[in-house]
Short mmCIF file of C-alpha atoms in Angstrom, two decimals:
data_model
loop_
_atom_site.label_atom_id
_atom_site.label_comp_id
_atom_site.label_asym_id
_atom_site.label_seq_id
_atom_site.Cartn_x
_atom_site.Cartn_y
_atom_site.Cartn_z
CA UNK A 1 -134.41 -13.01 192.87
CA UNK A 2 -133.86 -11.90 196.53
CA UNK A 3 -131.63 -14.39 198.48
CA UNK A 4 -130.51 -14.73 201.56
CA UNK A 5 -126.60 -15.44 202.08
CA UNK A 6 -126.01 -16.66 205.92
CA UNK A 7 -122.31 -16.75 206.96
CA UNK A 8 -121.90 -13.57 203.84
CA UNK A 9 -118.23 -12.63 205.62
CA UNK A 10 -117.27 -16.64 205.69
CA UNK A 11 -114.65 -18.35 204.05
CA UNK A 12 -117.41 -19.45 201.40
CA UNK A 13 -119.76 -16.90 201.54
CA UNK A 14 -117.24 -14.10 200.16
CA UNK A 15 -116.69 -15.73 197.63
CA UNK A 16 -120.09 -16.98 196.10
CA UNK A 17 -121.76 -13.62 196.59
CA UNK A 18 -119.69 -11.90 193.41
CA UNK A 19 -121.50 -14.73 191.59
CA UNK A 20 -125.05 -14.12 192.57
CA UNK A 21 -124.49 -10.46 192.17
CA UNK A 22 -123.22 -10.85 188.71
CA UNK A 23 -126.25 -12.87 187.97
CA UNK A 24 -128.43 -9.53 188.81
CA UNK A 25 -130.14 -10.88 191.96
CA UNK A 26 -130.51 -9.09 195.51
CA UNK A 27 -128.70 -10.31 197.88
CA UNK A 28 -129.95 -9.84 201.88
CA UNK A 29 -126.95 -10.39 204.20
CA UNK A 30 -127.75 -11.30 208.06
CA UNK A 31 -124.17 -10.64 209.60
CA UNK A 32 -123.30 -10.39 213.49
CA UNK A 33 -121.06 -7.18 212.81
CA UNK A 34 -122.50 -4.84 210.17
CA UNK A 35 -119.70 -2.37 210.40
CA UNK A 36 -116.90 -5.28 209.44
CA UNK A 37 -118.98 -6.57 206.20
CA UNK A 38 -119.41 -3.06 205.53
CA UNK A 39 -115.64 -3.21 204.34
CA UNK A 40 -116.42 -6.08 202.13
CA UNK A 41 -119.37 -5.10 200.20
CA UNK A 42 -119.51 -1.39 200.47
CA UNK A 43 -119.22 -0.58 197.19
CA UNK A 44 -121.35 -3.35 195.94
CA UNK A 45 -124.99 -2.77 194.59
CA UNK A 46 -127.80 -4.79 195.28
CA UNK A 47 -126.21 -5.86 198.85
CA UNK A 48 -128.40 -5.32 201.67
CA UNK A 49 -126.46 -5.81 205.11
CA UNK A 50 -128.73 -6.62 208.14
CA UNK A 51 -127.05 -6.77 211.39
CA UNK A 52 -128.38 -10.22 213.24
CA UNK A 53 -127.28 -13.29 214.96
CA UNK A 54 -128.78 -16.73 214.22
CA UNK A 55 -127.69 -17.63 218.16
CA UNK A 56 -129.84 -14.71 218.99
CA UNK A 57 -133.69 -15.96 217.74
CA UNK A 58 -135.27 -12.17 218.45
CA UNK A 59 -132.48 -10.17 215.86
CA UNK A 60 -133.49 -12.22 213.14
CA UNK A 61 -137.18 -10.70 213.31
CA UNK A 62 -135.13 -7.54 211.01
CA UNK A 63 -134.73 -9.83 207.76
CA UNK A 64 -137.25 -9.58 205.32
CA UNK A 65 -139.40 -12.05 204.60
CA UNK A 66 -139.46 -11.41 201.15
CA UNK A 67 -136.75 -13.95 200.38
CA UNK A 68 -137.10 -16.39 197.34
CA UNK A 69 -133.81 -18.38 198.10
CA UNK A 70 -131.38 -18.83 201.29
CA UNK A 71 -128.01 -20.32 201.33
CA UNK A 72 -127.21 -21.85 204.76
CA UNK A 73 -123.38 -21.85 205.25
CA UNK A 74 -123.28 -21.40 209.27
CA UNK A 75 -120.74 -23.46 210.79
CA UNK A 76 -119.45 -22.86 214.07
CA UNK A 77 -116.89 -25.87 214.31
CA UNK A 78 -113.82 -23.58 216.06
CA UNK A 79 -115.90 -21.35 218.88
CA UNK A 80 -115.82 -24.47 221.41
CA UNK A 81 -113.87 -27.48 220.76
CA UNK A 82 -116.49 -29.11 223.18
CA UNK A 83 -119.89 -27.37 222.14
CA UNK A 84 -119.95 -26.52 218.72
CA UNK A 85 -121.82 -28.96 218.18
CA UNK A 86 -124.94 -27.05 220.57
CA UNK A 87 -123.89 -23.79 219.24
CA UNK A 88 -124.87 -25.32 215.36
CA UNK A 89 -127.93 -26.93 216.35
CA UNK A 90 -129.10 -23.71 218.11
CA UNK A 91 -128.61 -21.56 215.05
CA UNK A 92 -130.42 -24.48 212.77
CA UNK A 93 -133.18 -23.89 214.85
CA UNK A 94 -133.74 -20.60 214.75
CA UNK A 95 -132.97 -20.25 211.41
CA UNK A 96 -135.76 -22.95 210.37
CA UNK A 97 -138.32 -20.81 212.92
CA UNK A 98 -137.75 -17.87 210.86
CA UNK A 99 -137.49 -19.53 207.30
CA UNK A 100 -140.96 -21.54 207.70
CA UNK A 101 -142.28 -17.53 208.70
CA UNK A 102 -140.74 -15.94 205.06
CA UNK A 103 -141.53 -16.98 201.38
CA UNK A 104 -138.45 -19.32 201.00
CA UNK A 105 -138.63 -21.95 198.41
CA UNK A 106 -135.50 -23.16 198.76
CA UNK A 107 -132.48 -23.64 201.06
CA UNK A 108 -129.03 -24.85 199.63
CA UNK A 109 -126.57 -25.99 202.81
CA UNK A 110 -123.29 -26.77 202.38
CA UNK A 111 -123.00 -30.03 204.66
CA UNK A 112 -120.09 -32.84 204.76
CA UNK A 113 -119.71 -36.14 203.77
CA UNK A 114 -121.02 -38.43 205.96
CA UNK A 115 -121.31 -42.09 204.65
CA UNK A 116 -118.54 -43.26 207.38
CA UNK A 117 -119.97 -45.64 209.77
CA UNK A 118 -118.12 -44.17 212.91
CA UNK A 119 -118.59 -40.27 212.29
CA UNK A 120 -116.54 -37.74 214.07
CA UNK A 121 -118.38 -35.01 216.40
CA UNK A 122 -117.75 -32.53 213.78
CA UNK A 123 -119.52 -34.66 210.98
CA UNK A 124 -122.16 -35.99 212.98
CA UNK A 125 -123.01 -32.20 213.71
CA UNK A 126 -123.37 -31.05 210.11
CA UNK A 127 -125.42 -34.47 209.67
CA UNK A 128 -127.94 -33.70 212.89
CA UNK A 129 -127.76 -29.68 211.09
CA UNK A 130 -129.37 -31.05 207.76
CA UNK A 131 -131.88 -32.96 210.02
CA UNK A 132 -133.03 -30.00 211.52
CA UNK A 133 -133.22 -27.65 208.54
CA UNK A 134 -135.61 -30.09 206.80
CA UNK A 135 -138.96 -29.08 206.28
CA UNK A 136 -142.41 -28.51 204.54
CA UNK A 137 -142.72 -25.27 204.22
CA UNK A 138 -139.28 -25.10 201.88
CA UNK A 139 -137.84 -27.27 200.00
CA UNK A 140 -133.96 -28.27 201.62
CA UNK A 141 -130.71 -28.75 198.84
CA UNK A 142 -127.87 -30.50 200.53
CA UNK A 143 -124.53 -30.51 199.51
CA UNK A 144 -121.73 -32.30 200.90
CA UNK A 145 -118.21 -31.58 200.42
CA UNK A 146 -114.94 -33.42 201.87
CA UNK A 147 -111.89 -31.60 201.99
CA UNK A 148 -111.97 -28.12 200.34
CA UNK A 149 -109.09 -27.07 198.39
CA UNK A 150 -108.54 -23.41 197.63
CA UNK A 151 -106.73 -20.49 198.65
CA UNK A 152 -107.20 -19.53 202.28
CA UNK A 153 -109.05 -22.54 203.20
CA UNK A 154 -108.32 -24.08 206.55
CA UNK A 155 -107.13 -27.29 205.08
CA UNK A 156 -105.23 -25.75 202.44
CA UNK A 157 -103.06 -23.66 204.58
CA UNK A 158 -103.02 -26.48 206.67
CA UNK A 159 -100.90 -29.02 204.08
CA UNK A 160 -99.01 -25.65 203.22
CA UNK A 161 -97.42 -25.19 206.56
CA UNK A 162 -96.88 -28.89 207.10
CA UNK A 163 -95.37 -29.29 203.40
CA UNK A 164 -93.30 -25.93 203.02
CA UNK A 165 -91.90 -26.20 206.50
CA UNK A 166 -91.04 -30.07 207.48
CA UNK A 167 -88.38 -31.33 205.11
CA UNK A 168 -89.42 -34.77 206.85
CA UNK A 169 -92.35 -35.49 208.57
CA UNK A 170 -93.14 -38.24 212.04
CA UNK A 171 -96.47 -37.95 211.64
CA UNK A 172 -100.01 -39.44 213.12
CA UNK A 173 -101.45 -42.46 211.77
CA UNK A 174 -104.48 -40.51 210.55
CA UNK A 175 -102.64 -39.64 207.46
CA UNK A 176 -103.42 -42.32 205.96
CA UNK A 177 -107.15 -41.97 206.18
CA UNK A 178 -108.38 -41.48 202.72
CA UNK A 179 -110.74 -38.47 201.31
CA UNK A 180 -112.05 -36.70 198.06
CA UNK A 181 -110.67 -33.48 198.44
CA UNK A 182 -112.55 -31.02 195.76
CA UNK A 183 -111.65 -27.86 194.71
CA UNK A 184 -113.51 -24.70 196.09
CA UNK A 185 -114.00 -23.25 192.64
CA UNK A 186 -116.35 -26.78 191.85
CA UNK A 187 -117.92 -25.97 195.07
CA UNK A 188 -119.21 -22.71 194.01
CA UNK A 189 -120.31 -24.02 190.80
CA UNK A 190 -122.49 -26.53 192.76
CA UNK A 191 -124.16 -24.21 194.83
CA UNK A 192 -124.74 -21.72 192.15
CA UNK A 193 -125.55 -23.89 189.27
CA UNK A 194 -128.33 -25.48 192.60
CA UNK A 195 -129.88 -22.02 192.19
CA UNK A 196 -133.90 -22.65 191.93
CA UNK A 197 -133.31 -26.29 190.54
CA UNK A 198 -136.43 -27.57 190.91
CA UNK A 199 -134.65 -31.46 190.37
CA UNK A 200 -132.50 -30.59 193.17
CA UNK A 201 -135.70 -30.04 195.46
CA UNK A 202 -136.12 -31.66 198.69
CA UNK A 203 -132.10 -33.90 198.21
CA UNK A 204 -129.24 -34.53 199.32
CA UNK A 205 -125.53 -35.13 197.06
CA UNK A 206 -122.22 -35.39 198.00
CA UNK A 207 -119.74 -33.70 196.02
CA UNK A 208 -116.20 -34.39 195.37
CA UNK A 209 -112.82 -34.38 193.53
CA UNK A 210 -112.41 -37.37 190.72
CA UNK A 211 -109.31 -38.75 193.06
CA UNK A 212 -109.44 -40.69 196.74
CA UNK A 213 -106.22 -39.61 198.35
CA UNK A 214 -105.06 -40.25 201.49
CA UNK A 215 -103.51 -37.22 203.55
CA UNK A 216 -100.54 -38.65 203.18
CA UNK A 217 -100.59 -38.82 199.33
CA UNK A 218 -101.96 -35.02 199.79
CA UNK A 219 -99.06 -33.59 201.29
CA UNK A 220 -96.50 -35.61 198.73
CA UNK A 221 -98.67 -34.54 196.31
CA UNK A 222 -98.89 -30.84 196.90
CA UNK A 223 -95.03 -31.54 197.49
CA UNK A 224 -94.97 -32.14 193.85
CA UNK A 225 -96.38 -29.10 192.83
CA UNK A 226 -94.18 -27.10 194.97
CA UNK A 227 -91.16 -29.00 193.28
CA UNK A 228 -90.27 -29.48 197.00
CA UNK A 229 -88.97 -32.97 198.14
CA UNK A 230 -90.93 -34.34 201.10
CA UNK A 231 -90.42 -37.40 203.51
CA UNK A 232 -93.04 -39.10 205.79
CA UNK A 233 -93.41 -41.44 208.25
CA UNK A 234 -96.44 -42.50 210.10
CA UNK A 235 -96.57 -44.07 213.37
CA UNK A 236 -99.38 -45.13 215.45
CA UNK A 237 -98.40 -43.90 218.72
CA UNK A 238 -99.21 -40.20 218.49
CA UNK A 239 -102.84 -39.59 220.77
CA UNK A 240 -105.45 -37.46 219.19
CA UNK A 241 -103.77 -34.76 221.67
CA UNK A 242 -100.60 -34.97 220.50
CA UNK A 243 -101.54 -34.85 216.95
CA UNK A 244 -103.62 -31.79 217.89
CA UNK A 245 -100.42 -29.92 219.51
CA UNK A 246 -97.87 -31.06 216.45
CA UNK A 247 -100.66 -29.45 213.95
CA UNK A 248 -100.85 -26.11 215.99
CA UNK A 249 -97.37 -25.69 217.30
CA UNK A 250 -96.31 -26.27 212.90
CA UNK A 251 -98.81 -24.59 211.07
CA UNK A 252 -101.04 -21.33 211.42
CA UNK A 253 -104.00 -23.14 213.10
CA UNK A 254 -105.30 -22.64 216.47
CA UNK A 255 -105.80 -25.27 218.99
CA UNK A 256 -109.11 -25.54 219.11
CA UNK A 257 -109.28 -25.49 215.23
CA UNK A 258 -106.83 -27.97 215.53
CA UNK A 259 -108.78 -30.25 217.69
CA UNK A 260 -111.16 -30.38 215.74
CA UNK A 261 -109.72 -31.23 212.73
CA UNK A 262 -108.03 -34.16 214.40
CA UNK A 263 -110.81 -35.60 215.99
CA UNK A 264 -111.98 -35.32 211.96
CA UNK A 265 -109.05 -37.19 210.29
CA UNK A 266 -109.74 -40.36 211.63
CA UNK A 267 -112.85 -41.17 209.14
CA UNK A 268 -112.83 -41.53 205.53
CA UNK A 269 -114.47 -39.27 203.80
CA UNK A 270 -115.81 -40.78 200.52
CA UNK A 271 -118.49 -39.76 198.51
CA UNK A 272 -121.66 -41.65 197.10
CA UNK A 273 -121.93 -41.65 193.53
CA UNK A 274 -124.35 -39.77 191.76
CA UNK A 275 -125.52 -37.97 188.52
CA UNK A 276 -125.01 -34.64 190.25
CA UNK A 277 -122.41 -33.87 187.83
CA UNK A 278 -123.70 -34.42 185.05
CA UNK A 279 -127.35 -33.00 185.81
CA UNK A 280 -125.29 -29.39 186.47
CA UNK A 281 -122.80 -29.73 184.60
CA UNK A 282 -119.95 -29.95 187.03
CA UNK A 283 -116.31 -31.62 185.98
CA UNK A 284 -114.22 -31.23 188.95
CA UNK A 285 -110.72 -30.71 188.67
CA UNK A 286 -108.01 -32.88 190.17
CA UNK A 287 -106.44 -32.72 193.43
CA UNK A 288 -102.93 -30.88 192.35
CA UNK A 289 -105.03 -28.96 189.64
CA UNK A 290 -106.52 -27.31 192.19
CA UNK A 291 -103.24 -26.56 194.09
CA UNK A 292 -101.99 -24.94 191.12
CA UNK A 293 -105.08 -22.85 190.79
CA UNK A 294 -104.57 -21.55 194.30
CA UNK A 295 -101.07 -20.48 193.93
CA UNK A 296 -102.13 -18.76 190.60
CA UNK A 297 -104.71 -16.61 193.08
CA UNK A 298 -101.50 -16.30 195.28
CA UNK A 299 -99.38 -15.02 193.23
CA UNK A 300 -102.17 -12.79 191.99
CA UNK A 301 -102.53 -11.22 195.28
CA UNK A 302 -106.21 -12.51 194.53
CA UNK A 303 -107.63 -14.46 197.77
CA UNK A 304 -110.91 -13.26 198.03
CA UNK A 305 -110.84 -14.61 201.66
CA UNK A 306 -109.24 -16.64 204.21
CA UNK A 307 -110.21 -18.78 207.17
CA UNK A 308 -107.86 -16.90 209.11
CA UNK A 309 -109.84 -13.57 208.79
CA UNK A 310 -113.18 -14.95 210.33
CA UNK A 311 -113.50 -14.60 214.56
CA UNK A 312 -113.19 -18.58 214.88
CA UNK A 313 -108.94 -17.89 214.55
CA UNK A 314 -109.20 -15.08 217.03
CA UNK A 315 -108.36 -15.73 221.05
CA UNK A 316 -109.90 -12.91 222.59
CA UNK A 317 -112.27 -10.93 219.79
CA UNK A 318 -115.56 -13.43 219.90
CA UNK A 319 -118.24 -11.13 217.18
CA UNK A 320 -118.21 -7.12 216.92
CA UNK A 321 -114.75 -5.67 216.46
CA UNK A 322 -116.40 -2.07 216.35
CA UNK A 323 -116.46 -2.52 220.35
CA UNK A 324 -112.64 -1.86 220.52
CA UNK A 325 -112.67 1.01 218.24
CA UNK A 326 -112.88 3.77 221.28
CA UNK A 327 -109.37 2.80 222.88
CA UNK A 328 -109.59 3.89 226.48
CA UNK A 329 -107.91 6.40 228.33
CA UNK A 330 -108.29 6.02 232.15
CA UNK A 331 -105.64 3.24 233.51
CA UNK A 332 -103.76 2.85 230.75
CA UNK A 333 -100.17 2.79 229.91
CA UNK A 334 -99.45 4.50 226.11
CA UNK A 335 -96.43 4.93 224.36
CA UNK A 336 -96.48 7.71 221.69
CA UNK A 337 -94.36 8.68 219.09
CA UNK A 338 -94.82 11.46 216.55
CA UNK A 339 -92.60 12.55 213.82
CA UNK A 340 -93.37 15.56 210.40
CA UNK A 341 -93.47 13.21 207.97
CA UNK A 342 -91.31 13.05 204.72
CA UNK A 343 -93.20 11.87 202.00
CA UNK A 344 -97.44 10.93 203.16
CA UNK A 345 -98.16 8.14 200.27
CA UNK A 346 -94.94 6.61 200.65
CA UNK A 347 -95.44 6.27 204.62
CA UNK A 348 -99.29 5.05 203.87
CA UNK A 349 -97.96 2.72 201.57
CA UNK A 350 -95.79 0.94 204.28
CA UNK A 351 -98.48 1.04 207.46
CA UNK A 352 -101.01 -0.94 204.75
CA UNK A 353 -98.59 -3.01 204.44
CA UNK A 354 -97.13 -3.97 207.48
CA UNK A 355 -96.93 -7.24 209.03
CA UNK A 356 -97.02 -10.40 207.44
CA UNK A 357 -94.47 -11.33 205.13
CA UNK A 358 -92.99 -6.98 205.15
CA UNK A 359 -92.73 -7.31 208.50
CA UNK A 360 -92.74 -4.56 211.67
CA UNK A 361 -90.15 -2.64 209.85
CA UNK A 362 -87.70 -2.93 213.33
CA UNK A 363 -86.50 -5.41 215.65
CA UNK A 364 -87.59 -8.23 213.91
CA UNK A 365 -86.08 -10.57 216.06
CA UNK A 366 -87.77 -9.32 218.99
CA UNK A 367 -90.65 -9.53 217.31
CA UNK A 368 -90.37 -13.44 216.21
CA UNK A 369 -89.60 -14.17 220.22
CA UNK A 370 -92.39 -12.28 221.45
CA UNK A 371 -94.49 -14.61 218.51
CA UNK A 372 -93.14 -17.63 219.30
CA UNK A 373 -93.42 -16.81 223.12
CA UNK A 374 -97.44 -16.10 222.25
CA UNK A 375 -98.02 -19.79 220.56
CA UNK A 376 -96.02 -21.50 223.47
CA UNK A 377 -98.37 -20.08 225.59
CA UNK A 378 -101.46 -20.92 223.42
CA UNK A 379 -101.64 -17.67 220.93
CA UNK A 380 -101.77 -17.01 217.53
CA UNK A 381 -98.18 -16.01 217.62
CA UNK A 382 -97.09 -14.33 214.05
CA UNK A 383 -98.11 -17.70 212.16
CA UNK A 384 -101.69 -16.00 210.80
CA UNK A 385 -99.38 -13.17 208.60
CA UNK A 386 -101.88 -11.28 206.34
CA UNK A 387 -104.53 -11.89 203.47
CA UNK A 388 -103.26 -9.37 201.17
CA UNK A 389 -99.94 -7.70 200.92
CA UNK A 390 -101.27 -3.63 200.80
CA UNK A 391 -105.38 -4.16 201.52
CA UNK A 392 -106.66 -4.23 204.88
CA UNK A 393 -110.12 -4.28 206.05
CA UNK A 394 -111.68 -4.42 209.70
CA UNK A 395 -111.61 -7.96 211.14
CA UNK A 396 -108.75 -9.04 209.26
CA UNK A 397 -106.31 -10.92 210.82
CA UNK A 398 -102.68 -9.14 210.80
CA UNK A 399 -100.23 -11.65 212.64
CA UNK A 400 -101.35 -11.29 216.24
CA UNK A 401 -103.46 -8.12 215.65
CA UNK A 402 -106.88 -7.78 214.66
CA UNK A 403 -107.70 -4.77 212.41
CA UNK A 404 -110.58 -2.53 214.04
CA UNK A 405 -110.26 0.28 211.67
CA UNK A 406 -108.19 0.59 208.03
CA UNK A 407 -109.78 3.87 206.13
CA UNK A 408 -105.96 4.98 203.88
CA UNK A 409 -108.11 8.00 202.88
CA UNK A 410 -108.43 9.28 206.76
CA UNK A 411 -104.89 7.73 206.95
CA UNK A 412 -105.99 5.82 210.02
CA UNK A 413 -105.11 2.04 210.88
CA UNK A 414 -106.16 0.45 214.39
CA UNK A 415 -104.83 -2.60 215.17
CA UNK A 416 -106.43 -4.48 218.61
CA UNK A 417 -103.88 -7.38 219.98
CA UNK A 418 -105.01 -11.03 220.15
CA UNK A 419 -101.42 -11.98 221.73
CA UNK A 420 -101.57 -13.62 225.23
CA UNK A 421 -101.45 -10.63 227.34
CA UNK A 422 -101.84 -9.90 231.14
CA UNK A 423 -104.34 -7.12 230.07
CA UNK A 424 -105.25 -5.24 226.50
CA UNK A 425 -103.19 -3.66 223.89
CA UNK A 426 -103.85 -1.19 220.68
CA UNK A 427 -101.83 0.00 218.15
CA UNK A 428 -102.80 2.99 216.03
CA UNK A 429 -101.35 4.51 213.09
CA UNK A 430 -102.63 8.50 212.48
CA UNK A 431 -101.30 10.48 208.95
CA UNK A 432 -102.65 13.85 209.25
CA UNK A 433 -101.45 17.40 209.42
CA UNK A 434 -98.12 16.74 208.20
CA UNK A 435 -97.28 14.26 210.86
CA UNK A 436 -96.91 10.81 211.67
CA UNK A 437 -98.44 9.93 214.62
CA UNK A 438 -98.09 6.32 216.13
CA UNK A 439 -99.91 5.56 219.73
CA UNK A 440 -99.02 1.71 221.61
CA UNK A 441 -102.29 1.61 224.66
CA UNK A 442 -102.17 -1.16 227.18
CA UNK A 443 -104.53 -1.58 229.62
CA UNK A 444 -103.09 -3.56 232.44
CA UNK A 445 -104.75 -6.17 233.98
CA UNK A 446 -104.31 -6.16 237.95
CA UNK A 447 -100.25 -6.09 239.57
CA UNK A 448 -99.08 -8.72 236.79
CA UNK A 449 -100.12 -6.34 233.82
CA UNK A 450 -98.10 -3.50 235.56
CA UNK A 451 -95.16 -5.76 236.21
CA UNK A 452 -95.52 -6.56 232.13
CA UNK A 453 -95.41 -3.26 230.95
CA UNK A 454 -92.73 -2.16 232.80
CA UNK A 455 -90.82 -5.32 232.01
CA UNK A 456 -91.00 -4.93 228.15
CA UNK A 457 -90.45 -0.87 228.59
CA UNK A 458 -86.81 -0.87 227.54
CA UNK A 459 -87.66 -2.97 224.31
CA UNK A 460 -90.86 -0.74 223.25
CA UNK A 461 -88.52 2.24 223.05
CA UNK A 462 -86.12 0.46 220.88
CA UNK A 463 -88.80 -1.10 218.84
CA UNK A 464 -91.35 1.92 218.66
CA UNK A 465 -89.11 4.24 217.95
CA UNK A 466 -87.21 2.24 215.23
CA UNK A 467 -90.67 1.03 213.75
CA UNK A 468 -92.28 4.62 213.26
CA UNK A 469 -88.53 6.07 211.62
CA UNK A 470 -88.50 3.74 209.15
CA UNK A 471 -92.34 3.93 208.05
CA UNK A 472 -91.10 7.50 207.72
CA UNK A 473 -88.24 6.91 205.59
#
């Protein structure tokens, strides 16, 4: 069949498309940033990548019409804390205008549970989301999921951070809200196994893990599995504010994110029963089953993706990263460094895999102050480290960089920054010709960007020289 994957360089999206292409169909990806998904699926048959924008209704007129199937898996939770909410109606909209135009027969959404009688903003915007999408020219598949637990996931590297990091916890009352977290791997087998089931036509199921757990019993839990031992203590005075700046000032989340997630916590999430299981065949595994499956993928240096790759954990980089690609030359400040290089793989080797948990190969002490500096004033800081040890691929997130270009062949690696900066900053790494060649570009914003550069001068040439001897090494 032909089928049309929305949100293809998502969190879930990345993942379910190896399935349908294994299954032999044609899959027809609408993405905002053709050149980034590019990176993902270029050597994939059967992909075909469509550059459109489901906020934009006129750049969806390029997708085909020819479409038997359509996953909907647009969520746009983190862009505004306060208008998400518009920004997910606007692209249920357009996406129905177009789908009632094509030869759809179905649409599978991935939704959340909403069977709480007080919903949060985020829930009652997936709920208004499946509202819209309904219709009779297509038959509409809802799924709804609680907390998803899998490598990379949002709520997974959440409990990580909190668990791994906080001997003993004073945390929010919200932790003892209760949920059915379910294990991303089940998810994927719901919306594949949902695949032109004609049963599943025109309702709605929610879909979770055989446990309630409260987020409390989560983090103990995971705790367990870690063989790590945890202490916490709720109290009721922490604000929805507070508990917003203890999650992003601990883990790798960003405010907003954050926020969001918060203003979440508060309601239980608990599923209505239903013979969804059984009718595809669906056992899902239990809560610390699925932790141990994602540390397998960990260890495996196998995490297909990560919530901290997509735009929603960037600060400054909104949709097309190929717009930084030309770094500018008028007005700027660079700092260059060029050395004949020793041994080319072996140098290759360590600019793929810089960053993260290897590091910036010098001065990394200044560089944890200038991270934590970054998140005190609101930034990323180096909290988001790196998907994948040696791989990099354009709109990854690399601590407080954002990769615009990674091609080892051309031995080139652009990195633009997402720190909190009076101005803009790139980082490029060049192999060619029998040289190294390593080029820092900031483009100063007004006096205070000036005053910046010339302030953090005397540290650069320590840290830029340092950095580009030992990739040389």
């Amino acid at each position: 069949m032909r089928i049309l994957v929305t949100g293809a360089t998502g969190y879930i999206g990345k993942r379910l498309i190896p399935l349908l292409l294994n299954d032999g169909h044609t899959i027809i990806c609408p993405v905002r940033d053709k050149k980034r998904a590019q990176n993902y699926y270029k050597n994939q048959e059967n992909i075909v990548l469509i550059e459109a924008d489901f906020l934009i209704s006129h750049s969806l007129e390029a997708i085909p019409e020819d479409i038997d199937i359509a996953y909907y898996l647009i969520h746009s939770m983190s862009n505004s804390a306060r208008e998400f909410h518009v920004l997910e109606e606007k692209c249920a909209i357009n996406f129905k205008r177009f789908a009632e135009k094509s030869n759809l027969k179905q649409v599978i959404y991935l939704s959340g549970i909403t069977n709480d009688t007080k919903l949060s903003k985020h829930l009652l915007s997936r709920k208004n989301v499946e509202n819209t999408l309904a219709s009779d020219n297509y038959a509409l598949t809802t799924f709804k999921a609680g907390i998803i637990v899998g490598s990379g996931s949002s709520s997974f590297e959440i409990i990580r951070d909190l668990v791994e990091k906080l001997p003993a916890m004073i945390a929010p009352k919200w932790l003892n809200t209760k949920t059915q977290p379910l294990a991303v791997r089940d998810v994927l087998s719901f919306l594949h196994k949902a695949l032109a089931k004609k049963e599943l036509y025109n309702t709605s199921h929610d879909i979770f893990g055989p446990e309630i757990l409260t987020y409390k019993e989560m983090l103990l839990q995971f705790a367990e599995v870690r063989k790590l031992k945890r202490y916490i203590l709720t109290v009721p005075v922490m604000t929805p504010k507070l508990s917003s700046y203890w999650l992003y000032f601990v883990t790798s989340t960003s405010y907003k994110l954050a926020s969001s997630l918060v203003n979440s916590m508060g309601v239980e999430v608990i599923g209505k029963k239903s013979n969804i299981n059984k009718l595809l065949d669906v056992n899902p595994m239990s809560y610390k089953d699925a932790v141990k499956l994602a540390f397998k993928k960990i260890e495996q240096n196998s995490i297909i993706s990560s919530w901290k790759d997509s735009y929603i954990s960037s600060g400054k980089l909104k949709n097309f990263v190929h717009k930084f690609i030309n770094v500018p030359e008028f007005g700027c400040f660079k700092d260059f460094k060029k050395r004949k290089i020793k041994d080319k793989q072996k140098s290759l080797n360590k600019i793929w895999a810089i960053g993260g948990e290897t590091g910036w190969y010098y001065g990394t002490f200044l560089w944890k102050i200038r991270g934590f500096l970054d998140q005190f004033f609101g930034g990323a800081g180096l909290r988001r480290g790196r998907r994948h040890p040696t791989e990099l691929n354009a709109g990854d997130a690399l601590d407080f960089w954002r990769v615009i270009y990674a091609d080892k062949e051309k031995g080139k690696l652009l990195l633009y920054a997402e720190m909190i900066l009076p101005g803009e900053a790139w980082l490029e790494f060049k192999v060619e010709d029998n040289f190294i060649y390593q080029t820092a570009t900031f483009r100063p914003h007004g006096l205070g960007g000036r005053l910046y550069w010339y302030a953090v001068m005397p540290f650069h040439w320590f840290v830029f020289n340092g950095m580009i001897n030992n990739i040389n090494k």
